[in-house]
Coordinates of C-alpha atoms and ligand atoms in Angstrom, one line a residue:
M1 CA 0.0 0.0 0.0
M2 CA 1.2 3.6 -0.7
T3 CA 1.8 6.0 2.2
G4 CA 0.3 9.5 2.0
K5 CA 3.6 10.8 0.8
D6 CA 3.9 8.1 -1.9
Y7 CA 0.5 9.0 -3.1
L8 CA 1.3 12.7 -3.3
E9 CA 4.4 12.0 -5.3
S10 CA 2.5 9.7 -7.6
I11 CA 0.1 12.4 -8.5
R12 CA 2.8 15.0 -8.9
K13 CA 4.4 12.8 -11.5
M14 CA 1.3 12.8 -13.7
N15 CA 0.9 15.1 -16.6
M16 CA -2.7 16.2 -16.3
K17 CA -4.3 19.0 -18.2
I18 CA -6.1 21.1 -15.6
F19 CA -7.7 24.5 -16.2
M20 CA -9.0 26.9 -13.5
F21 CA -9.9 30.6 -13.7
G22 CA -9.0 30.6 -17.4
D23 CA -5.4 29.4 -16.8
K24 CA -3.6 26.1 -17.1
I25 CA -2.5 24.8 -13.7
E26 CA 1.0 23.4 -13.6
S27 CA 0.4 21.0 -10.7
A28 CA -2.7 20.3 -8.7
V29 CA -0.5 19.2 -5.8
D30 CA 1.0 22.6 -5.2
N31 CA -2.0 24.7 -6.1
P32 CA -3.5 26.4 -3.0
V33 CA -7.1 26.1 -4.3
L34 CA -6.8 22.4 -5.1
R35 CA -4.4 21.2 -2.5
P36 CA -7.0 20.8 0.3
S37 CA -8.9 18.3 -2.0
L38 CA -5.7 16.3 -2.5
N39 CA -5.2 16.3 1.3
S40 CA -8.6 14.6 1.7
V41 CA -7.7 11.8 -0.6
K42 CA -4.2 11.6 1.0
A43 CA -6.1 11.0 4.3
T44 CA -7.5 7.7 2.9
Y45 CA -3.9 6.5 2.6
E46 CA -2.8 7.9 6.0
L47 CA -5.7 6.4 7.9
A48 CA -4.9 3.0 6.3
G49 CA -1.4 3.2 7.7
Q50 CA -2.7 3.6 11.3
A51 CA -2.8 0.4 13.4
E52 CA -6.1 1.5 15.1
Y53 CA -8.0 1.7 11.9
E54 CA -6.5 -1.4 10.2
D55 CA -9.7 -3.4 10.4
L56 CA -11.8 -0.7 8.8
M57 CA -9.3 0.8 6.3
T58 CA -7.6 -2.3 5.0
V59 CA -8.7 -5.8 4.0
Y60 CA -7.4 -9.0 2.6
S61 CA -8.0 -9.2 -1.1
P62 CA -8.4 -12.7 -2.7
L63 CA -7.7 -11.2 -6.1
V64 CA -4.1 -10.3 -5.3
G65 CA -3.7 -12.5 -2.2
K66 CA -2.7 -9.7 0.2
K67 CA -3.8 -6.8 2.4
I68 CA -5.0 -3.8 0.4
N69 CA -6.6 -0.4 1.1
R70 CA -10.4 -1.0 1.4
F71 CA -11.0 1.7 -1.1
C72 CA -9.7 -0.8 -3.8
H73 CA -11.7 -3.8 -2.6
I74 CA -14.2 -6.0 -4.3
H75 CA -16.8 -6.7 -1.5
Q76 CA -16.7 -10.4 -0.4
S77 CA -19.5 -10.3 2.2
T78 CA -22.1 -8.2 3.9
E79 CA -19.6 -7.5 6.6
D80 CA -17.4 -5.9 3.9
L81 CA -20.4 -3.7 2.9
V82 CA -20.9 -2.6 6.6
K83 CA -17.2 -1.9 7.1
K84 CA -17.2 0.3 3.9
V85 CA -19.8 2.6 5.5
K86 CA -18.0 2.7 8.8
M87 CA -14.7 3.5 6.9
Q88 CA -16.5 6.4 5.1
R89 CA -17.9 7.8 8.4
L90 CA -14.4 7.8 9.8
C91 CA -13.0 9.6 6.7
G92 CA -15.9 12.1 6.8
Q93 CA -15.1 12.8 10.5
T94 CA -11.4 13.2 9.7
T95 CA -11.7 15.5 6.7
A96 CA -15.2 17.2 7.2
S97 CA -15.3 17.1 3.4
C98 CA -15.6 14.8 0.4
F99 CA -12.6 12.5 0.3
Q100 CA -13.4 11.5 -3.3
R101 CA -12.1 8.0 -3.4
C102 CA -15.5 6.2 -3.1
V103 CA -16.6 6.9 -6.6
G104 CA -13.9 4.5 -7.8
L105 CA -14.7 1.9 -5.2
D106 CA -18.4 2.0 -6.2
A107 CA -17.6 1.7 -9.9
F108 CA -15.3 -1.3 -9.2
N109 CA -18.0 -3.3 -7.6
A110 CA -20.7 -2.3 -10.1
L111 CA -18.5 -3.3 -13.0
Y112 CA -17.2 -6.5 -11.4
S113 CA -20.7 -8.0 -11.3
T114 CA -22.0 -6.3 -14.5
T115 CA -19.1 -7.4 -16.7
Y116 CA -19.7 -11.0 -15.5
E117 CA -23.3 -11.0 -16.4
T118 CA -22.7 -9.2 -19.7
D119 CA -20.2 -11.9 -20.6
K120 CA -22.6 -14.7 -19.7
K121 CA -25.2 -13.3 -22.1
H122 CA -23.1 -12.0 -24.9
G123 CA -20.0 -14.3 -24.8
T124 CA -17.7 -11.3 -24.4
N125 CA -14.6 -11.3 -22.2
Y126 CA -15.0 -8.0 -20.3
H127 CA -14.9 -9.7 -16.8
Q128 CA -11.5 -11.1 -17.2
R129 CA -10.2 -7.8 -18.5
F130 CA -11.8 -6.0 -15.6
V131 CA -10.3 -8.5 -13.1
E132 CA -6.8 -7.8 -14.6
F133 CA -7.5 -4.0 -14.3
M134 CA -8.5 -4.5 -10.6
K135 CA -5.3 -6.4 -9.9
K136 CA -3.3 -3.4 -11.1
V137 CA -5.5 -1.0 -9.0
Q138 CA -5.1 -3.1 -5.9
N139 CA -1.3 -3.8 -6.4
E140 CA -0.6 -0.1 -7.1
D141 CA -3.1 1.2 -4.5
L142 CA -4.6 3.6 -7.1
V143 CA -7.3 6.3 -6.9
V144 CA -9.8 5.9 -9.7
D145 CA -12.4 8.5 -10.6
G146 CA -15.7 6.6 -11.4
A147 CA -17.1 8.8 -14.1
M148 CA -20.8 8.4 -14.9
T149 CA -22.6 11.8 -15.4
D150 CA -22.8 13.0 -19.0
P151 CA -23.8 16.6 -19.7
K152 CA -27.2 15.1 -21.1
G153 CA -28.3 18.2 -23.1
D154 CA -32.1 18.0 -23.7
R155 CA -33.3 15.7 -20.9
G156 CA -36.4 14.9 -23.1
L157 CA -34.2 13.2 -25.8
S158 CA -32.2 10.0 -25.8
P159 CA -28.4 10.1 -26.4
S160 CA -28.6 9.5 -30.2
Q161 CA -31.5 12.0 -30.6
Q162 CA -29.6 15.0 -29.2
A163 CA -28.9 17.9 -31.6
D164 CA -25.2 17.6 -30.7
P165 CA -24.3 13.9 -30.7
D166 CA -21.4 14.4 -28.2
L167 CA -23.7 15.4 -25.3
Y168 CA -23.3 11.8 -24.1
L169 CA -19.9 10.3 -24.3
R170 CA -19.7 7.9 -27.2
V171 CA -17.5 5.8 -29.4
V172 CA -16.5 7.7 -32.6
E173 CA -14.2 5.2 -34.1
R174 CA -13.5 1.4 -33.8
R175 CA -10.1 0.1 -34.6
S176 CA -8.5 -3.3 -34.4
D177 CA -6.5 -2.3 -31.3
G178 CA -9.2 -0.3 -29.5
I179 CA -11.8 2.6 -29.7
V180 CA -11.7 6.3 -29.9
V181 CA -14.2 8.1 -27.7
R182 CA -15.5 11.7 -27.5
G183 CA -17.7 13.5 -25.0
A184 CA -17.6 14.9 -21.5
K185 CA -18.3 13.9 -18.0
A186 CA -19.7 16.6 -15.6
H187 CA -19.3 17.1 -11.9
Q188 CA -16.3 14.7 -11.7
T189 CA -15.4 14.3 -8.0
G190 CA -11.7 14.1 -7.3
I191 CA -10.6 13.8 -11.0
C192 CA -7.4 15.9 -10.5
N193 CA -6.4 13.7 -7.6
S194 CA -7.0 10.4 -9.4
H195 CA -4.6 8.1 -11.3
E196 CA -7.3 6.7 -13.6
V197 CA -10.8 7.6 -14.9
L198 CA -13.2 4.7 -15.1
V199 CA -16.0 5.8 -17.5
M200 CA -19.5 4.3 -17.4
P201 CA -22.7 5.2 -19.2
T202 CA -25.2 7.4 -17.4
I203 CA -28.6 5.9 -18.3
A204 CA -30.2 2.7 -19.4
M205 CA -30.0 2.6 -23.2
K206 CA -32.0 1.4 -26.2
P207 CA -30.4 -0.5 -29.2
E208 CA -30.1 2.7 -31.2
D209 CA -27.8 4.1 -28.6
K210 CA -25.1 1.4 -29.1
D211 CA -22.2 3.8 -29.5
Y212 CA -23.1 5.4 -26.1
A213 CA -23.1 2.1 -24.1
V214 CA -19.4 2.2 -23.4
S215 CA -17.3 1.6 -20.3
F216 CA -13.5 1.8 -20.0
S217 CA -10.6 3.0 -17.9
V218 CA -7.6 5.1 -18.9
P219 CA -5.0 7.1 -17.0
V220 CA -6.2 10.7 -16.3
D221 CA -3.3 12.2 -18.2
T222 CA -4.1 10.3 -21.4
E223 CA -3.8 12.4 -24.6
G224 CA -7.1 14.2 -25.3
I225 CA -8.4 14.4 -21.7
F226 CA -8.6 17.8 -20.0
M227 CA -10.5 19.2 -17.1
I228 CA -12.1 22.5 -16.2
I229 CA -12.3 22.9 -12.4
G230 CA -15.7 23.9 -10.9
R231 CA -15.9 27.0 -8.7
Q232 CA -16.9 26.7 -5.1
S233 CA -18.3 29.3 -2.9
C234 CA -15.5 31.2 -1.0
D235 CA -12.8 29.3 -3.1
T236 CA -10.5 32.3 -3.5
R237 CA -10.2 32.7 0.3
K238 CA -7.6 30.0 -0.1
L239 CA -5.5 32.5 -2.1
E240 CA -5.5 35.1 0.7
G241 CA -2.8 33.4 2.8
G242 CA -4.6 33.1 6.1
K243 CA -6.2 30.1 7.7
L244 CA -9.0 31.3 10.0
D245 CA -11.4 32.5 7.3
L246 CA -11.2 29.1 5.6
G247 CA -12.9 27.4 8.5
N248 CA -11.3 24.1 7.3
C249 CA -7.8 25.0 6.1
E250 CA -6.5 21.5 5.6
Y251 CA -9.2 19.5 3.7
G252 CA -11.7 20.0 0.9
G253 CA -13.2 18.4 -2.2
M254 CA -13.2 19.3 -5.9
E255 CA -15.3 18.7 -9.0
A256 CA -14.6 19.3 -12.7
L257 CA -16.0 19.2 -16.1
V258 CA -13.9 16.6 -17.9
I259 CA -13.5 16.7 -21.7
F260 CA -12.7 13.6 -23.7
D261 CA -11.5 15.0 -27.0
N262 CA -11.0 11.9 -29.3
V263 CA -9.4 9.7 -26.6
F264 CA -7.9 6.3 -27.6
V265 CA -8.9 3.4 -25.4
P266 CA -6.9 0.1 -25.9
N267 CA -8.9 -3.1 -26.2
E268 CA -7.8 -4.5 -22.8
R269 CA -9.3 -1.4 -21.1
I270 CA -12.8 -1.7 -22.6
F271 CA -15.4 -3.2 -20.2
L272 CA -18.6 -2.5 -22.2
D273 CA -18.9 -1.6 -25.9
G274 CA -22.4 -1.7 -27.5
E275 CA -24.2 -4.1 -25.1
T276 CA -27.0 -1.6 -24.5
D277 CA -29.0 -4.1 -22.5
F278 CA -26.4 -4.0 -19.7
S279 CA -26.1 -0.2 -19.5
G280 CA -29.1 0.0 -17.1
M281 CA -27.7 -2.7 -14.8
L282 CA -24.4 -0.9 -14.5
V283 CA -26.1 2.5 -13.7
E284 CA -28.4 0.9 -11.2
R285 CA -25.6 -0.9 -9.3
F286 CA -23.1 2.0 -9.3
A287 CA -25.9 4.4 -8.2
G288 CA -27.0 1.9 -5.5
Y289 CA -23.5 1.6 -4.1
H290 CA -23.0 5.3 -4.1
R291 CA -26.3 5.9 -2.4
Q292 CA -25.1 3.5 0.3
S293 CA -21.8 5.5 0.5
Y294 CA -23.7 8.6 1.5
G295 CA -24.9 6.8 4.6
G296 CA -21.3 6.9 5.7
C297 CA -19.5 10.0 4.4
K298 CA -22.3 12.5 5.0
V299 CA -22.8 11.1 8.5
G300 CA -19.1 11.6 9.3
V301 CA -19.2 15.2 8.1
G302 CA -22.5 15.6 10.0
D303 CA -20.7 14.5 13.2
V304 CA -18.2 17.4 12.7
L305 CA -21.0 19.8 12.1
I306 CA -23.0 18.7 15.2
G307 CA -19.7 19.0 17.2
A308 CA -19.1 22.5 15.8
A309 CA -22.7 23.6 16.7
A310 CA -22.3 22.3 20.2
L311 CA -19.0 24.1 20.6
A312 CA -20.5 27.4 19.2
A313 CA -23.2 27.0 21.9
D314 CA -20.6 26.5 24.6
Y315 CA -18.7 29.6 23.4
N316 CA -21.8 31.7 23.3
G317 CA -22.7 30.6 26.8
A318 CA -26.0 29.0 25.6
A319 CA -25.2 25.4 26.1
K320 CA -27.5 25.0 29.1
A321 CA -30.6 26.3 27.3
S322 CA -33.1 23.6 26.9
H323 CA -33.9 24.5 23.2
I324 CA -30.2 24.3 22.4
K325 CA -29.9 20.8 23.9
D326 CA -33.0 19.8 22.1
K327 CA -31.7 21.0 18.7
L328 CA -28.5 19.1 19.2
I329 CA -30.6 16.0 20.0
E330 CA -32.6 16.5 16.8
M331 CA -29.4 16.9 14.8
T332 CA -28.0 13.7 16.2
H333 CA -31.3 11.9 15.7
L334 CA -31.3 12.9 12.0
N335 CA -27.6 12.0 11.5
E336 CA -27.9 8.6 13.1
T337 CA -31.1 7.8 11.0
L338 CA -28.9 8.4 7.9
Y339 CA -26.3 6.0 9.4
S340 CA -28.9 3.4 10.2
C341 CA -29.9 3.5 6.5
G342 CA -26.3 3.0 5.4
I343 CA -25.8 0.1 7.7
A344 CA -29.2 -1.5 6.9
C345 CA -28.7 -1.6 3.2
S346 CA -25.3 -3.1 3.7
N347 CA -26.4 -5.7 6.2
E348 CA -29.3 -6.7 3.8
G349 CA -26.9 -7.0 0.9
S350 CA -26.6 -10.2 -1.1
Q351 CA -24.2 -12.0 -3.4
T352 CA -24.2 -11.4 -7.1
E353 CA -23.6 -14.1 -9.8
S354 CA -20.0 -12.9 -10.0
G355 CA -19.4 -13.5 -6.3
N356 CA -19.1 -10.0 -5.0
Y357 CA -21.8 -8.4 -2.7
L358 CA -24.4 -5.9 -3.7
I359 CA -26.3 -3.7 -1.2
D360 CA -30.1 -4.0 -0.8
L361 CA -31.1 -1.6 -3.6
L362 CA -34.4 -0.5 -2.1
L363 CA -32.8 0.4 1.3
A364 CA -29.8 2.1 -0.5
N365 CA -32.2 4.3 -2.4
V366 CA -34.2 5.1 0.8
C367 CA -30.8 6.0 2.4
K368 CA -30.0 8.5 -0.3
Q369 CA -33.5 9.9 -0.4
N370 CA -33.2 10.8 3.3
I371 CA -29.8 12.3 2.5
T372 CA -31.5 14.7 0.1
R373 CA -33.4 16.1 3.2
F374 CA -31.8 15.6 6.6
P375 CA -28.5 17.4 6.0
Y376 CA -30.6 20.5 5.1
E377 CA -32.3 20.3 8.4
I378 CA -29.1 19.6 10.3
T379 CA -27.6 22.6 8.5
R380 CA -30.6 24.8 9.5
L381 CA -30.3 23.8 13.1
A382 CA -26.5 24.4 13.0
E383 CA -27.0 27.9 11.6
D384 CA -29.8 28.5 14.2
I385 CA -27.4 27.6 17.1
A386 CA -24.4 29.4 15.6
G387 CA -26.1 32.8 15.3
G388 CA -25.7 35.5 12.7
L389 CA -22.1 36.1 13.5
M390 CA -21.1 33.1 11.3
V391 CA -21.9 35.3 8.3
T392 CA -21.1 38.8 9.6
A393 CA -17.8 38.3 11.4
P394 CA -14.8 40.4 10.3
S395 CA -11.9 38.9 8.4
E396 CA -8.8 37.3 9.9
K397 CA -6.8 40.3 8.6
D398 CA -8.9 42.6 10.8
L399 CA -8.5 40.3 13.8
R400 CA -4.7 40.5 13.3
H401 CA -4.7 44.3 12.7
P402 CA -2.9 46.2 15.4
K403 CA -5.7 48.9 15.8
L404 CA -8.8 46.9 14.9
G405 CA -7.9 43.6 16.4
P406 CA -8.3 44.6 20.1
Y407 CA -11.8 45.9 19.4
I408 CA -12.8 42.6 17.7
E409 CA -11.3 40.7 20.6
K410 CA -13.3 42.8 23.1
Y411 CA -16.7 43.0 21.4
L412 CA -17.0 39.6 19.7
K413 CA -16.1 37.7 22.9
G414 CA -18.6 35.1 24.2
V415 CA -17.9 33.4 27.5
A416 CA -14.9 34.8 29.4
N417 CA -12.7 31.7 29.4
V418 CA -12.7 31.2 25.6
S419 CA -10.7 33.4 23.2
T420 CA -12.6 35.4 20.5
E421 CA -10.3 33.7 18.0
S422 CA -11.5 30.2 19.0
R423 CA -15.1 31.4 18.8
L424 CA -14.6 32.8 15.3
K425 CA -12.8 29.6 14.2
V426 CA -15.7 27.4 15.1
L427 CA -18.2 29.8 13.4
R428 CA -16.0 29.8 10.2
L429 CA -16.0 26.0 10.3
I430 CA -19.8 26.0 10.4
E431 CA -19.8 28.6 7.6
N432 CA -17.4 26.4 5.6
M433 CA -19.6 23.3 5.9
T434 CA -23.0 25.0 5.3
L435 CA -22.1 27.8 2.9
G436 CA -18.5 27.6 1.9
T437 CA -16.2 25.2 0.0
A438 CA -17.3 22.1 1.9
A439 CA -21.0 22.9 1.4
V440 CA -20.6 21.5 -2.1
G441 CA -19.8 18.1 -0.6
Y442 CA -22.2 18.3 2.4
R443 CA -25.3 20.2 1.3
T444 CA -25.7 20.4 -2.5
E445 CA -24.0 17.1 -3.1
S446 CA -26.5 15.6 -0.6
M447 CA -29.2 16.7 -3.0
H448 CA -27.7 15.8 -6.4
G449 CA -24.7 13.5 -5.8
A450 CA -25.4 9.8 -6.6
G451 CA -28.5 11.0 -8.4
S452 CA -31.1 13.7 -7.7
P453 CA -34.1 12.9 -5.5
Q454 CA -36.4 11.8 -8.3
A455 CA -33.9 9.2 -9.5
Q456 CA -34.2 7.5 -6.1
R457 CA -38.0 7.7 -6.2
I458 CA -38.1 5.9 -9.5
M459 CA -35.9 3.2 -8.0
I460 CA -38.1 3.1 -4.8
A461 CA -41.2 2.6 -7.0
R462 CA -39.5 -0.2 -8.9
Q463 CA -38.4 -2.0 -5.8
S464 CA -41.4 -1.4 -3.6
N465 CA -43.2 -4.6 -4.6
L466 CA -46.7 -3.2 -4.3
Q467 CA -48.3 -6.4 -5.5
H468 CA -47.0 -8.2 -2.5
K469 CA -48.3 -5.4 -0.2
K470 CA -51.8 -5.5 -1.9
G471 CA -51.8 -9.3 -1.3
L472 CA -51.1 -8.7 2.4
A473 CA -54.0 -6.3 2.7
K474 CA -56.4 -8.6 0.8
A475 CA -55.5 -11.5 3.0
I476 CA -56.3 -9.6 6.2
A477 CA -59.5 -8.0 4.8
K478 CA -60.6 -11.4 3.5
I479 CA -60.9 -10.2 -0.2
D480 CA -60.9 -13.1 -2.7
E481 CA -61.1 -11.1 -6.0
Ligands
SF4_1 FE1 -17.2 9.6 -1.1 FE2 -19.2 11.0 -0.1 FE3 -17.4 12.2 -1.7 FE4 -19.2 10.5 -2.8 S1 -19.6 12.4 -1.8 S2 -16.9 10.5 -3.1 S3 -19.4 9.0 -1.1 S4 -17.0 11.3 0.3
FE2 FE1 -20.6 12.3 -4.4

């Protein structure tokens, strides 16, 4: 397994094409806006190296016959699924942001089973290719960006009906040694901190969308791939030099629009090409795993937010007020409900034909549906407890100013035994998680990440087995028709 330092150097060696604020970035590793996001991924390596987290962060892999980082694992049991969620909660608690490495993990497990079932029906050899790819990932301890979301253009039209045929990523040329693809993937979490990008289709497809039913993996610095980094609220605070105004100066997340401008994919890296009937299965399984993931990562970040709100109450001298205590209870109740969903869909998982384990899809979708709501209420309560100062406090520069600083110290103090600086730090942390750079990963990502709420409702409808429930009601009511 790589150490955090090894990981950092491995990314530094890559030759990615990254654009931000209109400029090409030389290295994501040394860029102040991007570095916190790299630190979050680095934490997944550092935690794996700590003896106390060995059981959660590492696991024996039968594929390579040795201990690996759990972020590279093919789940072998429901216990593995449960440990995945616990690992994500730990990483969320450690970084208070999106640590990005789960999209790859979820793609690995979705492709492992889908390639197996595709081969069984079509006589293809995707599964063995994919197993070889996974051995490389596990042996080299790689970060892989699981890339699903296409730009999608007109949502009322299928991929092949779009006015611009590139609005879904597609095969534009087939050669004897591989394929050439063109298109884009949007909202790509952690792409500039990844070694490989593992592309999957974004929707179930019909036979006429054959060129769009494609899955493959290539190194992120492959010729033709470039990324345009997404803006985050308050991102340029990271260029100001201070720490206090960032709230979380060490960790963060990142997303980008990734362009595939005629990218060559060699045969051995193609895991689906034209088998439109398996596109839906791949999407459903990847989304299912990622909806499970949110029952871990968002809960871990929620733990930090609840802690910050409780500290803010302490520093305001309001901790004993019964309504504050009750709000903290409510936040905890909501957060643990999310965790319960993550654990439940894992425990109720089952083995696929390929041998790996899949979560219970109904419960995973219920998990994510709750995630589209509860973090908003947790955020509302955190802002309630924090008070207006979290958005009106002066800057760190004013606090450090020889003339202004003493006035800020004096008038923005809460309880006598806590410094004004500590009070401001915790309020900035709440601001960061609810309105700032980490809000992308906590709030809005809770809404749209792993699919927007309606996507879960469609899956819930599909999995709800209403016929069975009607049967139950008929039996009790003694209805024979
Ligand atoms: Fe992992 Fe959560 Fe980020 Fe998705 S949003 S990559 S599950 S930390
Ligand atoms: Fe996400």
